[in-house]
PDB file of C-alpha atoms in Angstrom:
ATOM      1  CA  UNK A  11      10.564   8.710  10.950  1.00 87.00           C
ATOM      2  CA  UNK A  12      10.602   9.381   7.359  1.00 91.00           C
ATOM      3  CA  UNK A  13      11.153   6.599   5.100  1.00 92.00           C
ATOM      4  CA  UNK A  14      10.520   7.914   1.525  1.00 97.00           C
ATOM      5  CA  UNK A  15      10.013  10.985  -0.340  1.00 97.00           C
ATOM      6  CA  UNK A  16       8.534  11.405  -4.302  1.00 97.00           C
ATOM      7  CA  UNK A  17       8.026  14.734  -6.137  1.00 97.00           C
ATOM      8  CA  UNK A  18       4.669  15.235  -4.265  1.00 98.00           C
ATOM      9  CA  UNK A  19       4.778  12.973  -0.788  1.00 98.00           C
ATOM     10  CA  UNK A  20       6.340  11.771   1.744  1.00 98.00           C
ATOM     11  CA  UNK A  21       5.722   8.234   3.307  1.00 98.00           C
ATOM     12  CA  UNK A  22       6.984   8.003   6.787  1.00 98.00           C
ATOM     13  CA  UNK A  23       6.318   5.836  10.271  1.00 98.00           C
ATOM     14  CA  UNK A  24       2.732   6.143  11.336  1.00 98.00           C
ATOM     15  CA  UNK A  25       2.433   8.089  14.757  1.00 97.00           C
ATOM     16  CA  UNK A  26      -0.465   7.185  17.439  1.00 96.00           C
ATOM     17  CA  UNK A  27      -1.199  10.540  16.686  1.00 97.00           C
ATOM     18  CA  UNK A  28      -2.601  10.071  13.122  1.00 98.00           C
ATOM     19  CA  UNK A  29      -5.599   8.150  13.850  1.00 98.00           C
ATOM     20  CA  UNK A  30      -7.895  10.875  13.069  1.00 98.00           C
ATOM     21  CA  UNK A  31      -6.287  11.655   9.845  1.00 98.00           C
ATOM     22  CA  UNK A  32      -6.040   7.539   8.963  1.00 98.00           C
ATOM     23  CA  UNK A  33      -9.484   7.265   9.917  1.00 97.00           C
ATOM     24  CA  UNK A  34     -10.648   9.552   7.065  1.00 97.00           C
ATOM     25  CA  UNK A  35      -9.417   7.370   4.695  1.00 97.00           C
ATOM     26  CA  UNK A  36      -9.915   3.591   5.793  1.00 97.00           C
ATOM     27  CA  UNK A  37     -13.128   4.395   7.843  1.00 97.00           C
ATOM     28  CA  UNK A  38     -15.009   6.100   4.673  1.00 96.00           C
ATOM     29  CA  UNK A  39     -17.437   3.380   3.457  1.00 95.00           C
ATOM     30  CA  UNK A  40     -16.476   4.445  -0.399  1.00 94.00           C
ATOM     31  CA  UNK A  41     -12.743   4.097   0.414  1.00 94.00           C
ATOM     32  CA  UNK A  42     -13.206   0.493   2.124  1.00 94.00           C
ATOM     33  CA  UNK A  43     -16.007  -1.091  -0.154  1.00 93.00           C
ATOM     34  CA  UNK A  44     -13.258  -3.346  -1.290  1.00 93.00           C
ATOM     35  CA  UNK A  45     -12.674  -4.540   2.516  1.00 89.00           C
ATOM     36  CA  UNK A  46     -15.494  -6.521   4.743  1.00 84.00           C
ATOM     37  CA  UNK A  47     -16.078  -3.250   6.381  1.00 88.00           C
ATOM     38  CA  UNK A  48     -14.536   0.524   6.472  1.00 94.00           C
ATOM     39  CA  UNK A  49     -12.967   0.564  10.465  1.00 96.00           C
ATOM     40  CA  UNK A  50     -13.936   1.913  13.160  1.00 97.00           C
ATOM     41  CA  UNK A  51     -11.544   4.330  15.943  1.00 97.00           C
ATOM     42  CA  UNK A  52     -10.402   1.211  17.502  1.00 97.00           C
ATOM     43  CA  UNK A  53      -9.881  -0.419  14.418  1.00 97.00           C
ATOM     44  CA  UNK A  54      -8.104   2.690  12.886  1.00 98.00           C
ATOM     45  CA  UNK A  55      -5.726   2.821  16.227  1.00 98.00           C
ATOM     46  CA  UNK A  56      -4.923  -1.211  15.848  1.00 97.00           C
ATOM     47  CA  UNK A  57      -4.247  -0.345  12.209  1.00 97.00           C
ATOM     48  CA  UNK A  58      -1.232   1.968  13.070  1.00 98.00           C
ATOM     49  CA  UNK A  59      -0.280  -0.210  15.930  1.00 98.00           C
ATOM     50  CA  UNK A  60      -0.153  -3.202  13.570  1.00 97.00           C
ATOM     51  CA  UNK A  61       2.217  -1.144  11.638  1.00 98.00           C
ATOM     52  CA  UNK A  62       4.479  -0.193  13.882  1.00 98.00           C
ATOM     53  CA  UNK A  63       5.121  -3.165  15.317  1.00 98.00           C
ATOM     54  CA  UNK A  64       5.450  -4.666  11.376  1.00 97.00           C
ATOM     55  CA  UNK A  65       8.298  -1.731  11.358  1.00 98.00           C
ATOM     56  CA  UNK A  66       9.709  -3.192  14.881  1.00 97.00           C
ATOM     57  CA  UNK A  67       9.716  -6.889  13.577  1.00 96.00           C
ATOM     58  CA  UNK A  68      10.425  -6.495   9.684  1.00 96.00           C
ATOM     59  CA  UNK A  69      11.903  -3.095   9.223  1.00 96.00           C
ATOM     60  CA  UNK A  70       8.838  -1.817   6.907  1.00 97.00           C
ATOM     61  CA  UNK A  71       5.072  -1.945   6.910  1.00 98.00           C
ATOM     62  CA  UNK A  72       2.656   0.605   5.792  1.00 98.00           C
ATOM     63  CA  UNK A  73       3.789   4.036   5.769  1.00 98.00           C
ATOM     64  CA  UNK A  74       1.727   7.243   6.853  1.00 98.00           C
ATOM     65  CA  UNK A  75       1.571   9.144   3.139  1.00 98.00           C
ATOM     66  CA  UNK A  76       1.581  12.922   3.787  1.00 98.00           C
ATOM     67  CA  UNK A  77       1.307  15.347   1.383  1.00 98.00           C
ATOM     68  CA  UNK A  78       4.222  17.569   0.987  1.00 97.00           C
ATOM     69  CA  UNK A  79       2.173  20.859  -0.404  1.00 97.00           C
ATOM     70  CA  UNK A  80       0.474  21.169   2.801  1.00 97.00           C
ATOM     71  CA  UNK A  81       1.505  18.010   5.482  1.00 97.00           C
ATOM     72  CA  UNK A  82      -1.879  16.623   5.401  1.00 97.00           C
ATOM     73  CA  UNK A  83      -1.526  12.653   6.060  1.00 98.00           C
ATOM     74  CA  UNK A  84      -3.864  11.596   3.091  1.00 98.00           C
ATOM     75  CA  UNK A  85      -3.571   7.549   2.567  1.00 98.00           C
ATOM     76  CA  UNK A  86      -0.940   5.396   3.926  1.00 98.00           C
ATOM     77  CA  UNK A  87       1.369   2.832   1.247  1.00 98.00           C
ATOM     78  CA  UNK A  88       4.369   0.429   2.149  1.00 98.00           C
ATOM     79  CA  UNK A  89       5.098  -3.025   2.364  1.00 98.00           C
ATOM     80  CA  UNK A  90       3.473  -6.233   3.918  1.00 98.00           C
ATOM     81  CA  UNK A  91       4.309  -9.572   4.539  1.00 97.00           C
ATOM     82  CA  UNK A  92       1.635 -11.989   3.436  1.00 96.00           C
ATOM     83  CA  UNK A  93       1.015 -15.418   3.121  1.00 94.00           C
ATOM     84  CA  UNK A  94      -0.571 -16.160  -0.104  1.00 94.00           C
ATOM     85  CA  UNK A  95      -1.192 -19.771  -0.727  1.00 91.00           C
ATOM     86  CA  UNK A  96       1.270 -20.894   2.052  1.00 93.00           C
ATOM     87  CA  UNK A  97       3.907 -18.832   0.776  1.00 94.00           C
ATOM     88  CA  UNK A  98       5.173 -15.490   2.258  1.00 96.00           C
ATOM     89  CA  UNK A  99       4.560 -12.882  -0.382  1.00 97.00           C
ATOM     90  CA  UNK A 100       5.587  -8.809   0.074  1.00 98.00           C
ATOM     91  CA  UNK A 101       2.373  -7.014  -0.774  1.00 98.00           C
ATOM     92  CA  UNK A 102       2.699  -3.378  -2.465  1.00 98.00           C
ATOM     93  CA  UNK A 103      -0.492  -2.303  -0.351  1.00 97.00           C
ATOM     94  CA  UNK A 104      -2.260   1.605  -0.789  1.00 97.00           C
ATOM     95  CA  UNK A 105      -5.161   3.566   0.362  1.00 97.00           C
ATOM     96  CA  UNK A 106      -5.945   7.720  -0.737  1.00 97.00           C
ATOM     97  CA  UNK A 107      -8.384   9.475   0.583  1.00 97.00           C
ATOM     98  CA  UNK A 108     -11.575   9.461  -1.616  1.00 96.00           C
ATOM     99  CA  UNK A 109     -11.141  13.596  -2.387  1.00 96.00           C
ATOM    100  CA  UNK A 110      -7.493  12.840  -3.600  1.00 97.00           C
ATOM    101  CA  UNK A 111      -8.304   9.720  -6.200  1.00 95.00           C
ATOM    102  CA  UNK A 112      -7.864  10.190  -9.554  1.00 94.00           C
ATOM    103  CA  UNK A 113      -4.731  12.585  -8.952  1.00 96.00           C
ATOM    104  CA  UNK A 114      -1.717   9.896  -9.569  1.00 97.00           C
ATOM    105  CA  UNK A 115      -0.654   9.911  -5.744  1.00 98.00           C
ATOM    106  CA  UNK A 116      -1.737   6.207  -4.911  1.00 97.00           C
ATOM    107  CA  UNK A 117       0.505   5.392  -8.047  1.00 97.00           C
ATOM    108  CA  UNK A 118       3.323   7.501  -7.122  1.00 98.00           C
ATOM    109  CA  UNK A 119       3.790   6.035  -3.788  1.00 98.00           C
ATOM    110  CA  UNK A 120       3.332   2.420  -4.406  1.00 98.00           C
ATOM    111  CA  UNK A 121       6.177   2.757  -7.340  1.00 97.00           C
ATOM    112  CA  UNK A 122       8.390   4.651  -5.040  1.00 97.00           C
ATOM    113  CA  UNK A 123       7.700   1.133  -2.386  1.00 98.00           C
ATOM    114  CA  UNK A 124       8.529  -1.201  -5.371  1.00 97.00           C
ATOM    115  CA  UNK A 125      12.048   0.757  -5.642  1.00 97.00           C
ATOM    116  CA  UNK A 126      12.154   0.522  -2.149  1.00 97.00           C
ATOM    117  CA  UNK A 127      10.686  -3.559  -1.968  1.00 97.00           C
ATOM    118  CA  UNK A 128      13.558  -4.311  -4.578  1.00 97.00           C
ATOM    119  CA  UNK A 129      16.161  -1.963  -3.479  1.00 95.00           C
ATOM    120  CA  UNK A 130      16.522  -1.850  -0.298  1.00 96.00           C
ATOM    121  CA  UNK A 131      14.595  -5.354   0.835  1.00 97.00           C
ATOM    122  CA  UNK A 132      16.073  -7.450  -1.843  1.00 96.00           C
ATOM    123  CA  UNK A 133      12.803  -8.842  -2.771  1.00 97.00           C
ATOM    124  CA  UNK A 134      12.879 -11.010  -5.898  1.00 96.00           C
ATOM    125  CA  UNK A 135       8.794 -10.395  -6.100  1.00 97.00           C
ATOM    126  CA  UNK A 136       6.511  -8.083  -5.487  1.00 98.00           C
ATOM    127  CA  UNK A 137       2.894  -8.288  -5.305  1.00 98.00           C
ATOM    128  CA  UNK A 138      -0.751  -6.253  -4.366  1.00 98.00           C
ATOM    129  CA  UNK A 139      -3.731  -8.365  -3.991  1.00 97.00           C
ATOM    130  CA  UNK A 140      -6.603  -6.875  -5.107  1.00 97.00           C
ATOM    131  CA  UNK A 141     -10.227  -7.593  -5.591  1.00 96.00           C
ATOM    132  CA  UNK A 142     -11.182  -8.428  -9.147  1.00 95.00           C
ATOM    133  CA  UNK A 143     -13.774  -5.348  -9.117  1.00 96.00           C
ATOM    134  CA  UNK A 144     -11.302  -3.030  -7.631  1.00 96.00           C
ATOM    135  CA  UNK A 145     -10.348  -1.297 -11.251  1.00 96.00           C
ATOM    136  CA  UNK A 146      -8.790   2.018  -9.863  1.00 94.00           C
ATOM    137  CA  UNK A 147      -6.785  -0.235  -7.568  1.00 96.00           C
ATOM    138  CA  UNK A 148      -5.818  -2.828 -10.471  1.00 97.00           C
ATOM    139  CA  UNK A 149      -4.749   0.537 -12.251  1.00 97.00           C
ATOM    140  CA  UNK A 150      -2.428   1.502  -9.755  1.00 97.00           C
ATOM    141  CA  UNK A 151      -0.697  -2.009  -9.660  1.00 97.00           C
ATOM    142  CA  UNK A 152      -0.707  -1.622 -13.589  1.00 97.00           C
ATOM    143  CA  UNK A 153       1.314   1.336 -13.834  1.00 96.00           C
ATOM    144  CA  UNK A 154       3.359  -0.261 -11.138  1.00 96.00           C
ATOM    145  CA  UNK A 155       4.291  -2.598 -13.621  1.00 96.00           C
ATOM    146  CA  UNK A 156       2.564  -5.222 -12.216  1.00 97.00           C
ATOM    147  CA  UNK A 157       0.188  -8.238 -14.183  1.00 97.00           C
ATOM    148  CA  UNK A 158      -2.129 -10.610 -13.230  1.00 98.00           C
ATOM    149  CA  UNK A 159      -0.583 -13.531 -11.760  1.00 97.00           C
ATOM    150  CA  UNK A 160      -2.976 -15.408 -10.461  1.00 97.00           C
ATOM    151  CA  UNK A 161      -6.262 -15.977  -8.727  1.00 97.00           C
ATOM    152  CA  UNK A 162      -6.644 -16.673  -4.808  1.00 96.00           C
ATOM    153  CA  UNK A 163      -9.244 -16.721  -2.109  1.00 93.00           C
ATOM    154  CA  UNK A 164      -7.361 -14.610   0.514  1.00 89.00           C
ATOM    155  CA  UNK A 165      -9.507 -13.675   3.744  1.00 87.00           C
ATOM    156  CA  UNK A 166     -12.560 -15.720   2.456  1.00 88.00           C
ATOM    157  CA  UNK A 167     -12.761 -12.917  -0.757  1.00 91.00           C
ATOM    158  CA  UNK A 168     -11.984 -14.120  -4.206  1.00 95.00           C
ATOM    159  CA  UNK A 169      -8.317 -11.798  -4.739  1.00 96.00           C
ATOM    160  CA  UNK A 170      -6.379 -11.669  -7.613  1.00 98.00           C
ATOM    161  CA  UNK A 171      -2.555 -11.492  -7.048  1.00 98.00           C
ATOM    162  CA  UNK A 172      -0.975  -8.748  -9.305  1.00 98.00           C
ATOM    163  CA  UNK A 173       2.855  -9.408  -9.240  1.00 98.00           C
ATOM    164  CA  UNK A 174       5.975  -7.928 -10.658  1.00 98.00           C
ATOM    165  CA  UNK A 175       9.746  -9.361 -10.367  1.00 96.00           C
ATOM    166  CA  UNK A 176      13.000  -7.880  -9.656  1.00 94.00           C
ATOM    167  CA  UNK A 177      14.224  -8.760 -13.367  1.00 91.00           C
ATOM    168  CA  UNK A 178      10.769  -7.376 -14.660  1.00 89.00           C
ATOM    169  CA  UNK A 179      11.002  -3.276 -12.775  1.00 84.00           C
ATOM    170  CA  UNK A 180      12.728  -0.766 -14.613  1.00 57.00           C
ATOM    171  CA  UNK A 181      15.342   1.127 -12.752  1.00 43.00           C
ATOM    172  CA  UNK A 182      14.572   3.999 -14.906  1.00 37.00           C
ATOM    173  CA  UNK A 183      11.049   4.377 -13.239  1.00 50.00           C
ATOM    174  CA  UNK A 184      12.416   5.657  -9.513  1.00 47.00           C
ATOM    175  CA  UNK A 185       9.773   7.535  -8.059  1.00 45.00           C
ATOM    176  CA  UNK A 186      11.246   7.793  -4.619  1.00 50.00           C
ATOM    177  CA  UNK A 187      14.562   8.927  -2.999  1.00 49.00           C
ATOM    178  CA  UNK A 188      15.613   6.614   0.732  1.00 49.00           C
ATOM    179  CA  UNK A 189      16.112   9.581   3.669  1.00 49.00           C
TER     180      UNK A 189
END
């Protein structure tokens, strides 16, 4: 099912179909270097089954993000619950494949899932936790409008928590249309 759509992608509902295109992205070691460890096949297959049973219990998760020029599924971006410190936090979370970086995409979709975070899920916060060294990923959340919030140790890695509220997101910066 198609969720979102920008001038370049669309995110919709992963398929148990699009492991090997998903692996391409979180299993590459360059990709992942962020993570404890890129994922393996079964990995890849419990991430999209994670996800679609996040879309089953909360109505969003981490969408497949395809490329509209030629349908290739090329990253994935959406929404997470979290619990950050004991609270439960909505993550703006991303991955592109490593050939694609440096082309805007990872930015395009995680602004078009802040309009959709705010929008349609009424969230009065948005964050992306990222690790400190992460800079193309702390660029993203930048021209997402998001700022340093605060430090954590989330999964036994030192994270900081980008965030960005309601009050704080432009309206004028839609980058996706709801199907």
């Amino acid at each position: 099912m198609q969720v979102l759509e920008t001038s370049r992608l669309i995110l919709r509902e992963f398929r148990v179909d699009d492991a090997d295109a998903l692996g391409r992205v979180i299993s590459d070691a360059e990709t992942m270097r962020f993570y404890v460890a890129p994922f393996d096949r079964a990995g890849v297959e419990a991430w999209i089954a994670r996800n679609r049973q996040r879309y089953e219990l909360d109505g969003f998760g981490l969408w497949a993000m395809v490329l509209k020029s030629t349908g290739e599924l090329i990253g994935d971006c959406g929404l997470v619950a979290q619990n950050v410190d004991g609270i439960k936090e909505l993550e703006v979370g991303y991955h592109v494949r490593r050939d694609l970086w440096g082309q805007g995409l990872g930015t395009e979709a995680a602004r078009a899932c802040r309009d959709y975070g705010f929008g349609e899920v009424k969230a009065e916060r948005l964050i992306s936790l990222i690790r400190s060294e992460n800079f193309p990923s702390r660029r993203v959340a930048e021209k997402n409008g998001m700022r340093v919030w605060k430090e954590v140790l989330w999964h036994d890695l030192p994270h900081l928590v980008y965030a960005i509220r309601r009050d704080e997101a432009s309206a004028t910066q839609n980058a996706g249309t709801l199907l």
